[in-house]
Amino acid sequence: MHHTWTGLRSLGLVVGLSLVWLSGCDERVSYSQRSPDEVVKSAVAMVQNGDADRLDDLIYADSEKMRAVLNRLGVTLGHVQLLAATLQAKFPEEIAKLKAETEQAAAEGRSAGGLSAMFSGGRVNVEGGGGRPSGPPGFDEGSGRGERSDGRSRMEGILTRLLADPYGWIESNAPRLSTVKLADDMATVTLDDKPVLPPIGIPLKQDKGLWFVSLPLHLPPLSGYMPATDEEWSIIGSLIAVLDRAVVEIHRDVESGKVGSLNAVGDELGDKVIFPGMMAFAAYGMEMDVRQRRNRAIENFKKRQREWVKSRRERSEGRAGGGTESAVPDVVERAIDSVRAAALDKVTRKRESRKFDGLTDAEFEDLAERWLQDEGLVIELSGDLSGSGMTEAVQQWLEARKTATGSGKRR
């Protein structure tokens, strides 16, 4: 579980700091994405114009699931912006102190708290200050009613600072932000001509003539914790929904006078999000365990699939006239590849033990046929696979699946 937390912490750090850099985006102002530098300028302009709910337009999504989560996050950041404006109006002296700390930290090239401290475990509270790093920002509720553990107090202080001045970092550093091209279609964000968040950075990529922030979620070690299944994306979406609901409710309570200080904001936010957050991280950790078992099953199946393909090719090359054996076309292999992960996910969740290396070719073909049939493709893998009509039908099925899934690059 320690390794799971470390990976999730790293994943959260990259996503969180990237969003703080971007956040901040009806008269719909047009924001350019024609070059890497214009993406940076657009992000700054979104902060200045109060369009935080549009920041997800600048982030590349490689699937519909990711796009849906980013859209939801954009709504939440819009609500965060509204809450921040209300906090600044209600508690100007406390907010001014926090902003001064943020500006001083930016001038000194360090963090005043916020997301970087949140994910590194550094102690932060509304009054400022630092402390030694610790483990996961504690979800310990304390030993008794009304008490706060050090971990919880630290978490509440960090979250309060973020809500009170969510865009202070980008506002303070806007003149120092730029980009540098790494390739014709790749770039990275820089601060004073040095990459932000080294060594991973905040990459940008070009897609269909537009530039996007491309969160480095597919690079090790983050790739090991990037959501991939419906269940994993659902957990992330639920966590965002919890945060959004808490922000909306706190905004209402601050406006009504029910919450009368920034420290009270922190307490209420902790009550609303820390325990659900703990449950979400635990659930995600369980999903990572499922993923590990599923990946092992996939590797075993792929090995048996390669052996089957080789066996079919050898039998095809040596068959006598009139036989029905044929080599496996690439399009058929791709069809099996496209259903493999989902099918094995079901097997893994049922904790069924399948030894694919013990399957005969006929048993392997029967299993793959059933998986394909469940997804709408009826094909006889034991027969002749070389006919053009068959390969065209499989190709059409693959294209239909791709169309149904969608690219998810823009909402």
Coordinates of C-alpha atoms in Angstrom, one line a residue:
M1 CA 0.0 0.0 0.0
H2 CA 3.0 2.3 0.6
H3 CA 4.0 2.0 -3.0
T4 CA 0.5 2.7 -4.1
W5 CA 0.4 5.8 -2.0
T6 CA 3.7 7.0 -3.3
G7 CA 2.5 6.6 -6.9
L8 CA -0.8 8.3 -6.2
R9 CA 1.0 11.1 -4.5
S10 CA 3.2 11.6 -7.5
L11 CA 0.2 11.4 -9.9
G12 CA -1.7 13.9 -7.8
L13 CA 1.3 16.3 -7.6
V14 CA 1.7 16.5 -11.4
V15 CA -2.0 16.8 -12.1
G16 CA -2.6 19.3 -9.2
L17 CA 0.3 21.6 -10.0
S18 CA -0.5 21.5 -13.7
L19 CA -4.1 22.5 -12.9
V20 CA -3.0 25.3 -10.6
W21 CA -0.7 26.6 -13.5
L22 CA -3.7 26.5 -15.9
S23 CA -6.5 27.4 -13.6
G24 CA -7.7 30.5 -12.7
C25 CA -10.3 30.6 -18.2
D26 CA -22.2 34.3 -21.4
E27 CA -19.4 36.1 -23.3
R28 CA -17.1 33.3 -24.4
V29 CA -13.7 34.8 -24.8
S30 CA -11.6 33.1 -27.5
Y31 CA -8.4 31.7 -26.2
S32 CA -5.7 30.8 -28.7
Q33 CA -3.9 27.4 -28.8
R34 CA -2.0 28.0 -32.0
S35 CA 1.4 27.7 -30.4
P36 CA 2.9 26.6 -27.1
D37 CA 3.5 30.2 -26.0
E38 CA -0.1 31.1 -26.8
V39 CA -1.3 28.2 -24.5
V40 CA 0.6 29.8 -21.7
K41 CA -0.8 33.3 -22.5
S42 CA -4.3 31.8 -22.7
A43 CA -3.9 30.1 -19.3
V44 CA -2.8 33.4 -17.8
A45 CA -5.7 35.2 -19.4
M46 CA -8.1 32.7 -18.0
V47 CA -6.8 33.5 -14.6
Q48 CA -7.2 37.2 -15.1
N49 CA -10.6 36.9 -16.7
G50 CA -12.0 34.6 -14.1
D51 CA -12.7 31.7 -16.5
A52 CA -11.4 28.8 -14.4
D53 CA -14.2 26.5 -15.6
R54 CA -12.6 26.5 -19.0
L55 CA -9.1 25.4 -18.1
D56 CA -9.9 21.8 -19.1
D57 CA -10.1 23.1 -22.7
L58 CA -6.4 23.5 -22.7
I59 CA -5.7 19.9 -21.4
Y60 CA -5.3 17.0 -23.9
A61 CA -7.5 14.0 -23.2
D62 CA -6.7 10.7 -24.9
S63 CA -10.1 9.1 -24.2
E64 CA -13.7 10.0 -23.6
K65 CA -13.4 8.9 -20.0
M66 CA -10.5 11.3 -19.4
R67 CA -12.4 14.1 -21.1
A68 CA -15.5 13.5 -19.0
V69 CA -13.4 13.7 -15.8
L70 CA -11.6 16.8 -17.0
N71 CA -14.9 18.5 -17.8
R72 CA -16.1 17.7 -14.4
L73 CA -13.0 19.1 -12.9
G74 CA -13.4 22.3 -14.9
V75 CA -16.8 22.8 -13.3
T76 CA -15.3 22.3 -9.9
L77 CA -12.5 24.8 -10.5
G78 CA -15.1 27.3 -11.6
H79 CA -16.8 26.8 -8.2
V80 CA -13.5 27.2 -6.5
Q81 CA -13.0 30.5 -8.2
L82 CA -16.4 31.7 -7.0
L83 CA -15.6 30.6 -3.4
A84 CA -12.2 32.3 -3.5
A85 CA -13.8 35.6 -4.5
T86 CA -16.3 35.3 -1.6
L87 CA -13.5 34.5 0.9
Q88 CA -11.5 37.5 -0.3
A89 CA -14.5 39.7 0.2
K90 CA -15.4 38.2 3.6
F91 CA -11.9 37.8 5.1
P92 CA -9.7 40.5 3.4
E93 CA -7.0 40.6 6.1
E94 CA -6.5 36.9 6.3
I95 CA -6.5 36.6 2.6
A96 CA -4.0 39.5 2.3
K97 CA -1.6 37.7 4.6
L98 CA -1.9 34.5 2.6
K99 CA -1.2 36.4 -0.7
A100 CA 1.8 38.1 0.8
E101 CA 3.2 34.8 1.8
T102 CA 2.6 33.4 -1.7
E103 CA 4.2 36.3 -3.4
Q104 CA 7.2 36.2 -1.0
A105 CA 7.6 32.5 -1.7
A106 CA 7.4 33.1 -5.4
A107 CA 10.1 35.8 -5.2
E108 CA 12.3 33.4 -3.3
G109 CA 11.6 30.5 -5.7
R110 CA 9.9 28.3 -3.2
S111 CA 6.4 27.1 -2.3
A112 CA 4.3 28.8 0.3
G113 CA 2.4 25.6 0.9
G114 CA -0.4 24.5 -1.3
L115 CA -0.3 21.6 -3.6
S116 CA 3.4 20.9 -3.5
A117 CA 3.4 20.7 0.3
M118 CA 0.2 18.7 0.2
F119 CA 1.8 15.9 -1.9
S120 CA 5.2 16.1 -0.2
G121 CA 3.9 15.9 3.3
G122 CA 5.2 19.3 4.4
R123 CA 3.4 21.0 7.3
V124 CA 1.3 24.0 6.3
N125 CA -1.5 25.8 8.0
V126 CA -3.4 29.0 7.6
E127 CA -1.0 30.9 9.8
G128 CA 2.0 29.7 7.7
G129 CA 5.0 27.8 8.8
G130 CA 6.8 24.6 7.9
G131 CA 7.7 21.3 9.4
R132 CA 9.4 18.1 8.7
P133 CA 8.0 15.9 5.9
S134 CA 5.8 13.0 7.0
G135 CA 3.9 10.2 5.4
P136 CA 0.6 10.5 3.6
P137 CA -1.2 13.7 4.8
G138 CA -2.9 12.0 7.7
F139 CA -6.5 11.0 7.7
D140 CA -6.2 10.2 11.4
E141 CA -9.2 11.8 13.0
G142 CA -7.5 12.2 16.4
S143 CA -8.0 10.4 19.6
G144 CA -11.3 12.0 20.6
R145 CA -14.2 14.2 19.5
G146 CA -13.2 17.8 18.7
E147 CA -9.5 16.9 18.3
R148 CA -7.4 17.2 15.1
S149 CA -4.4 15.0 14.3
D150 CA -1.3 16.8 13.0
G151 CA -1.9 15.2 9.6
R152 CA -5.5 16.4 9.5
S153 CA -4.6 19.9 10.6
R154 CA -1.9 20.1 8.0
M155 CA -4.3 18.9 5.3
E156 CA -7.0 21.4 6.3
G157 CA -4.4 24.2 6.3
I158 CA -3.3 23.3 2.8
L159 CA -6.8 23.0 1.4
T160 CA -7.8 26.3 3.0
R161 CA -4.8 28.1 1.5
L162 CA -5.8 26.6 -1.9
L163 CA -9.4 27.8 -1.6
A164 CA -8.4 31.2 -0.4
D165 CA -5.8 32.0 -3.1
P166 CA -6.1 29.2 -5.7
Y167 CA -4.4 31.2 -8.5
G168 CA -1.7 33.1 -6.6
W169 CA 1.2 31.1 -8.1
I170 CA 0.3 31.8 -11.7
E171 CA -0.5 35.4 -11.0
S172 CA 2.8 36.0 -9.3
N173 CA 4.8 34.1 -11.9
A174 CA 3.0 35.0 -15.1
P175 CA 5.8 37.3 -16.5
R176 CA 8.3 34.5 -15.9
L177 CA 6.4 31.7 -17.7
S178 CA 7.2 30.6 -21.2
T179 CA 7.8 27.4 -23.2
V180 CA 10.5 25.7 -25.1
K181 CA 10.1 23.5 -28.1
L182 CA 11.4 19.9 -27.7
A183 CA 10.2 18.7 -31.1
D184 CA 7.9 19.9 -33.9
D185 CA 4.9 18.7 -32.0
M186 CA 6.2 18.7 -28.4
A187 CA 7.1 21.5 -25.9
T188 CA 7.4 22.1 -22.2
V189 CA 6.4 24.9 -19.8
T190 CA 9.3 26.9 -18.3
L191 CA 9.8 29.3 -15.4
D192 CA 12.7 31.6 -15.9
D193 CA 13.7 29.5 -18.9
K194 CA 13.9 26.4 -16.7
P195 CA 11.4 23.5 -16.9
V196 CA 8.6 23.6 -14.4
L197 CA 8.4 20.5 -12.2
P198 CA 11.7 18.8 -13.3
P199 CA 12.4 16.2 -14.3
I200 CA 8.9 15.4 -15.5
G201 CA 7.8 18.9 -16.3
I202 CA 4.5 20.1 -17.8
P203 CA 4.6 18.9 -21.4
L204 CA 2.6 20.3 -24.3
K205 CA 1.7 18.5 -27.5
Q206 CA 0.2 19.5 -30.8
D207 CA -2.9 17.7 -32.1
K208 CA -4.8 18.7 -35.3
G209 CA -3.1 22.1 -35.4
L210 CA -3.8 23.0 -31.8
W211 CA -1.5 22.8 -28.7
F212 CA -2.6 21.3 -25.4
V213 CA -1.1 20.7 -22.1
S214 CA -0.3 16.9 -22.1
L215 CA -0.2 15.7 -18.5
P216 CA 2.7 13.2 -18.3
L217 CA 0.5 10.5 -17.0
H218 CA 1.8 7.8 -19.3
L219 CA 5.4 8.1 -18.1
P220 CA 6.8 5.9 -15.4
P221 CA 6.1 6.0 -12.5
L222 CA 2.8 7.8 -13.1
S223 CA 1.7 5.4 -15.8
G224 CA 1.4 2.7 -13.2
Y225 CA -1.4 4.7 -11.5
M226 CA -3.1 6.4 -14.5
P227 CA -6.8 5.4 -14.5
A228 CA -7.5 2.9 -17.3
T229 CA -10.8 1.1 -16.5
D230 CA -14.3 2.3 -16.0
E231 CA -14.0 1.5 -12.3
E232 CA -10.8 3.5 -11.9
W233 CA -12.2 6.5 -13.7
S234 CA -15.3 6.3 -11.7
I235 CA -13.4 6.6 -8.4
I236 CA -11.6 9.7 -9.7
G237 CA -14.8 11.2 -10.9
S238 CA -16.5 10.5 -7.5
L239 CA -13.6 12.1 -5.7
I240 CA -14.0 15.3 -7.8
A241 CA -17.7 15.2 -7.2
V242 CA -17.1 15.1 -3.4
L243 CA -14.8 18.1 -3.6
D244 CA -17.2 20.0 -5.8
R245 CA -20.1 19.4 -3.5
A246 CA -18.0 20.5 -0.5
V247 CA -16.9 23.7 -2.3
V248 CA -20.5 24.6 -3.2
E249 CA -21.8 24.0 0.3
I250 CA -19.0 26.0 1.9
H251 CA -19.6 28.8 -0.5
R252 CA -23.2 28.9 0.6
D253 CA -22.2 28.8 4.3
V254 CA -19.7 31.6 4.0
E255 CA -22.1 33.8 2.2
S256 CA -24.8 33.2 4.8
G257 CA -22.4 33.9 7.7
K258 CA -22.5 30.4 9.1
V259 CA -18.7 30.1 8.5
G260 CA -17.0 33.1 10.0
S261 CA -13.2 32.6 9.5
L262 CA -10.7 30.9 7.2
N263 CA -9.9 28.5 10.0
A264 CA -13.5 27.5 10.1
V265 CA -13.5 27.0 6.4
G266 CA -10.6 24.6 6.8
D267 CA -12.5 22.7 9.6
E268 CA -15.6 22.4 7.5
L269 CA -13.7 21.4 4.4
G270 CA -11.9 18.7 6.3
D271 CA -15.2 17.3 7.7
K272 CA -16.6 17.2 4.1
V273 CA -13.7 15.8 2.1
I274 CA -11.0 14.1 4.2
F275 CA -12.9 10.9 5.1
P276 CA -14.4 10.5 1.6
G277 CA -10.9 11.2 0.3
M278 CA -9.4 8.4 2.5
M279 CA -12.1 6.0 1.2
A280 CA -11.4 6.9 -2.4
F281 CA -7.7 6.4 -2.0
A282 CA -8.3 3.0 -0.3
A283 CA -10.7 2.0 -3.2
Y284 CA -8.1 3.1 -5.8
G285 CA -5.5 1.1 -4.0
M286 CA -7.7 -1.9 -4.3
E287 CA -8.1 -1.2 -8.0
M288 CA -4.3 -1.1 -8.3
D289 CA -4.2 -4.6 -6.9
V290 CA -6.8 -5.7 -9.4
R291 CA -4.7 -4.1 -12.2
Q292 CA -1.6 -6.0 -11.2
R293 CA -3.5 -9.3 -11.3
R294 CA -5.1 -8.4 -14.5
N295 CA -1.8 -7.4 -16.1
R296 CA -0.3 -10.7 -15.1
A297 CA -3.3 -12.5 -16.7
I298 CA -2.9 -10.4 -19.9
E299 CA 0.8 -11.3 -20.2
N300 CA 0.0 -15.0 -19.9
F301 CA -2.8 -14.7 -22.4
K302 CA -0.6 -12.8 -24.9
K303 CA 2.0 -15.5 -24.7
R304 CA -0.5 -18.2 -25.5
Q305 CA -1.9 -16.0 -28.3
R306 CA 1.5 -15.7 -29.9
E307 CA 1.9 -19.5 -29.7
W308 CA -1.5 -19.9 -31.3
V309 CA -0.6 -17.5 -34.1
K310 CA 2.7 -19.3 -34.7
S311 CA 1.0 -22.7 -34.7
R312 CA -1.6 -21.6 -37.3
R313 CA 1.1 -20.1 -39.5
E314 CA 3.2 -23.3 -39.4
R315 CA 0.1 -25.5 -40.1
S316 CA -0.9 -23.1 -42.9
E317 CA 2.6 -23.4 -44.6
G318 CA 2.6 -27.1 -44.4
R319 CA -1.0 -28.0 -45.0
A320 CA -2.0 -30.4 -47.8
G321 CA -4.3 -29.2 -50.6
G322 CA -7.9 -28.8 -49.6
G323 CA -7.2 -28.0 -45.9
T324 CA -9.0 -25.3 -44.0
E325 CA -6.2 -24.0 -41.9
S326 CA -4.8 -20.5 -42.6
A327 CA -2.5 -18.1 -41.0
V328 CA -4.0 -15.5 -38.6
P329 CA -4.4 -12.1 -40.4
D330 CA -3.2 -9.1 -38.5
V331 CA -6.8 -7.7 -38.4
V332 CA -7.9 -10.8 -36.5
E333 CA -5.1 -10.4 -34.0
R334 CA -6.1 -6.8 -33.4
A335 CA -9.7 -7.8 -32.9
I336 CA -8.7 -10.2 -30.1
D337 CA -6.3 -7.5 -28.7
S338 CA -9.2 -5.1 -28.5
V339 CA -11.4 -7.3 -26.3
R340 CA -8.7 -9.0 -24.2
A341 CA -8.3 -6.5 -21.4
A342 CA -12.0 -6.1 -20.7
A343 CA -12.6 -9.9 -20.7
L344 CA -9.7 -10.6 -18.4
D345 CA -10.8 -7.8 -16.1
K346 CA -14.0 -9.7 -15.5
V347 CA -12.1 -12.9 -14.9
T348 CA -9.7 -11.1 -12.5
R349 CA -12.5 -9.5 -10.4
K350 CA -14.1 -12.9 -10.0
R351 CA -10.7 -14.2 -8.8
E352 CA -11.0 -17.0 -11.3
S353 CA -7.8 -18.9 -11.9
R354 CA -7.1 -19.4 -15.6
K355 CA -4.0 -21.1 -16.9
F356 CA -3.8 -20.1 -20.5
D357 CA -0.6 -21.9 -21.2
G358 CA -2.5 -25.2 -20.8
L359 CA -5.1 -24.5 -23.4
T360 CA -5.1 -26.4 -26.6
D361 CA -5.4 -24.4 -29.9
A362 CA -9.1 -25.4 -30.1
E363 CA -9.7 -24.3 -26.5
F364 CA -8.0 -21.0 -27.1
E365 CA -10.0 -20.4 -30.2
D366 CA -13.2 -21.2 -28.4
L367 CA -12.4 -18.8 -25.6
A368 CA -11.5 -15.9 -28.0
E369 CA -14.6 -16.6 -30.1
R370 CA -16.8 -16.2 -27.0
W371 CA -15.1 -12.9 -26.1
L372 CA -15.5 -11.5 -29.6
Q373 CA -19.1 -12.7 -29.7
D374 CA -19.9 -10.9 -26.5
E375 CA -18.7 -7.7 -28.2
G376 CA -20.8 -8.3 -31.3
L377 CA -18.3 -10.0 -33.7
V378 CA -19.2 -13.6 -34.7
I379 CA -16.2 -15.3 -36.2
E380 CA -15.0 -18.9 -36.4
L381 CA -11.3 -18.8 -35.5
S382 CA -10.8 -22.5 -36.2
G383 CA -11.7 -22.1 -39.9
D384 CA -10.2 -20.4 -42.9
L385 CA -9.3 -16.8 -41.9
S386 CA -7.8 -15.7 -45.2
G387 CA -11.0 -14.7 -47.1
S388 CA -11.3 -11.0 -48.0
G389 CA -14.9 -10.9 -46.9
M390 CA -14.0 -12.1 -43.5
T391 CA -11.1 -9.7 -43.0
E392 CA -13.2 -6.7 -44.3
A393 CA -16.0 -7.6 -41.8
V394 CA -13.5 -7.7 -38.9
Q395 CA -12.0 -4.4 -40.1
Q396 CA -15.4 -2.7 -40.2
W397 CA -16.2 -4.0 -36.7
L398 CA -12.9 -2.5 -35.4
E399 CA -13.7 0.8 -37.0
A400 CA -17.2 0.8 -35.5
R401 CA -15.7 0.2 -32.1
K402 CA -13.2 3.1 -32.5
T403 CA -16.0 5.4 -33.6
A404 CA -18.2 4.4 -30.7
T405 CA -15.3 5.1 -28.2
G406 CA -14.4 8.4 -29.7
S407 CA -11.1 10.2 -29.5
G408 CA -12.1 12.3 -26.5
K409 CA -9.7 15.2 -27.4
R410 CA -12.2 18.0 -27.2
R411 CA -15.5 18.3 -25.4

